[in-house]
Coordinates of C-alpha atoms in Angstrom, one line a residue:
M81 CA 14.6 11.4 73.5
S82 CA 14.8 8.0 72.8
I83 CA 17.5 6.0 70.9
R84 CA 16.6 5.3 67.1
V85 CA 17.8 1.7 66.2
V86 CA 17.7 -1.0 63.5
V87 CA 19.7 -4.7 63.9
V88 CA 21.0 -7.0 61.6
D89 CA 21.0 -10.9 61.9
N90 CA 19.9 -13.3 58.8
S91 CA 19.7 -16.2 62.7
E92 CA 16.0 -15.8 63.2
E93 CA 16.5 -17.2 66.3
L94 CA 19.1 -14.3 67.3
L95 CA 16.7 -11.5 65.1
V96 CA 14.0 -12.1 67.9
K97 CA 16.3 -12.3 70.6
L98 CA 17.5 -9.3 70.2
T99 CA 14.1 -7.1 69.1
G100 CA 13.2 -9.3 72.0
I101 CA 15.6 -7.2 74.8
L102 CA 15.7 -4.1 73.0
N103 CA 11.9 -3.6 73.2
D104 CA 12.2 -4.1 76.8
M105 CA 14.6 -0.9 76.8
S106 CA 12.2 2.2 77.6
E107 CA 14.6 4.3 76.1
I108 CA 15.2 2.7 72.7
E109 CA 12.7 3.1 69.2
L110 CA 12.9 0.1 67.5
C111 CA 12.8 0.9 63.9
G112 CA 13.4 -2.2 61.8
S113 CA 14.6 -5.6 62.5
F114 CA 16.0 -7.2 58.9
P115 CA 17.6 -10.7 57.6
E116 CA 20.0 -9.3 55.4
A117 CA 21.9 -6.2 55.3
I118 CA 21.3 -5.3 52.0
T119 CA 17.2 -4.1 53.4
A120 CA 19.2 -3.1 56.0
M121 CA 20.8 -0.5 54.3
Q122 CA 17.7 1.2 52.4
Y123 CA 15.8 1.9 54.6
I124 CA 19.0 3.6 56.8
K125 CA 19.5 5.2 54.0
E126 CA 15.9 7.2 54.2
H127 CA 15.2 7.3 57.5
P128 CA 17.2 8.4 60.6
V129 CA 18.4 6.1 62.6
D130 CA 21.1 6.7 66.0
L131 CA 22.0 3.0 66.7
V132 CA 22.9 -0.2 64.5
F133 CA 23.2 -3.4 66.0
S134 CA 24.9 -6.0 63.4
D135 CA 26.0 -9.5 62.5
I136 CA 29.5 -10.0 61.7
V137 CA 28.8 -12.8 59.3
M138 CA 25.6 -12.3 57.4
P139 CA 24.5 -14.0 53.1
D140 CA 24.7 -10.7 51.5
I141 CA 27.1 -8.6 52.7
S142 CA 29.3 -8.3 55.7
G143 CA 28.3 -6.6 58.9
I144 CA 32.0 -5.1 58.4
T145 CA 31.1 -4.2 55.1
L146 CA 27.7 -2.6 56.1
A147 CA 29.6 -1.0 59.1
S148 CA 32.1 1.1 56.3
K149 CA 29.2 1.8 53.9
L150 CA 27.3 3.3 56.9
Y151 CA 30.0 4.9 58.1
E152 CA 29.8 6.9 54.3
L153 CA 26.2 8.0 55.0
P154 CA 26.4 12.4 55.8
D155 CA 24.7 11.7 59.7
P156 CA 25.8 7.7 59.7
P157 CA 24.7 6.0 63.0
E158 CA 27.0 3.9 65.6
V159 CA 27.3 0.6 64.7
V160 CA 27.8 -2.7 67.5
L161 CA 28.6 -5.6 65.5
L162 CA 28.2 -9.3 66.8
S163 CA 30.0 -12.6 66.0
G164 CA 31.0 -15.9 67.9
I165 CA 34.1 -15.1 66.2
P166 CA 36.3 -12.7 68.9
G167 CA 39.2 -12.8 65.7
F168 CA 36.8 -10.4 64.0
S169 CA 37.2 -7.9 66.6
L170 CA 40.8 -6.5 65.1
E171 CA 38.6 -5.8 61.9
A172 CA 36.0 -4.3 64.1
F173 CA 38.7 -1.3 65.7
K174 CA 40.1 -1.5 62.7
I175 CA 37.2 0.6 61.3
R176 CA 36.2 2.1 64.4
V177 CA 32.7 0.8 65.4
F178 CA 31.4 2.1 68.3
A179 CA 31.5 -1.3 69.8
F180 CA 31.9 -5.5 69.2
I181 CA 29.9 -7.9 70.9
V182 CA 30.4 -11.8 71.3
K183 CA 27.7 -13.9 70.5
P184 CA 26.5 -15.3 72.4
Y185 CA 25.4 -12.1 73.9
T186 CA 23.2 -11.3 76.9
R187 CA 21.1 -8.6 77.6
A188 CA 23.3 -7.4 80.3
Q189 CA 25.9 -6.5 77.8
I190 CA 22.6 -5.4 75.0
S191 CA 22.3 -2.3 78.3
K192 CA 26.1 -1.6 78.7
V193 CA 26.4 -0.6 74.8
I194 CA 23.1 1.6 75.3
R195 CA 24.2 2.9 78.2
L196 CA 27.9 4.1 76.4
Y197 CA 25.7 5.2 73.1
K198 CA 23.2 8.1 76.1
E199 CA 26.8 8.9 77.6
K200 CA 28.2 9.4 74.4
R201 CA 25.3 10.9 73.1
S202 CA 25.6 12.9 76.4
G203 CA 28.4 14.7 75.2
A204 CA 31.2 12.4 77.0
E205 CA 33.9 11.5 74.6
A206 CA 34.8 7.9 73.4
D207 CA 38.6 7.3 72.8
S208 CA 37.6 4.0 70.8
T209 CA 36.0 1.0 69.6
A210 CA 34.1 -0.6 73.3
E211 CA 34.6 -4.6 73.0
I212 CA 31.9 -5.6 75.3
A213 CA 33.2 -9.1 77.1
R214 CA 31.4 -11.6 78.0

């Protein structure tokens, strides 16, 4: 069973990088990549998604606001927040996102999040938000 993923980042370069990493993973079904959170939220409300990778600092609404709103949905996806500002990890923990990754991220960090998600989905319990170190 594939993992349905959406990526949100207002940086075209980072959007291309992350979608490239995810497209190389056989277990991933990349459902969409969006440069703004509002469009991504509308898509997620209308389509089933398992995992959302989102930048935190964006011009329309922040990744933290996006995650908070997604967690209000009846069947919410898990959210992984990405930021070049490590201090945002505290906010990520407060809203209990699935993981927080400090930019610049690596393929290994993205793979680790996917592995953790697969473990959670298969029944292993995660006690708290995972912070994926550099």
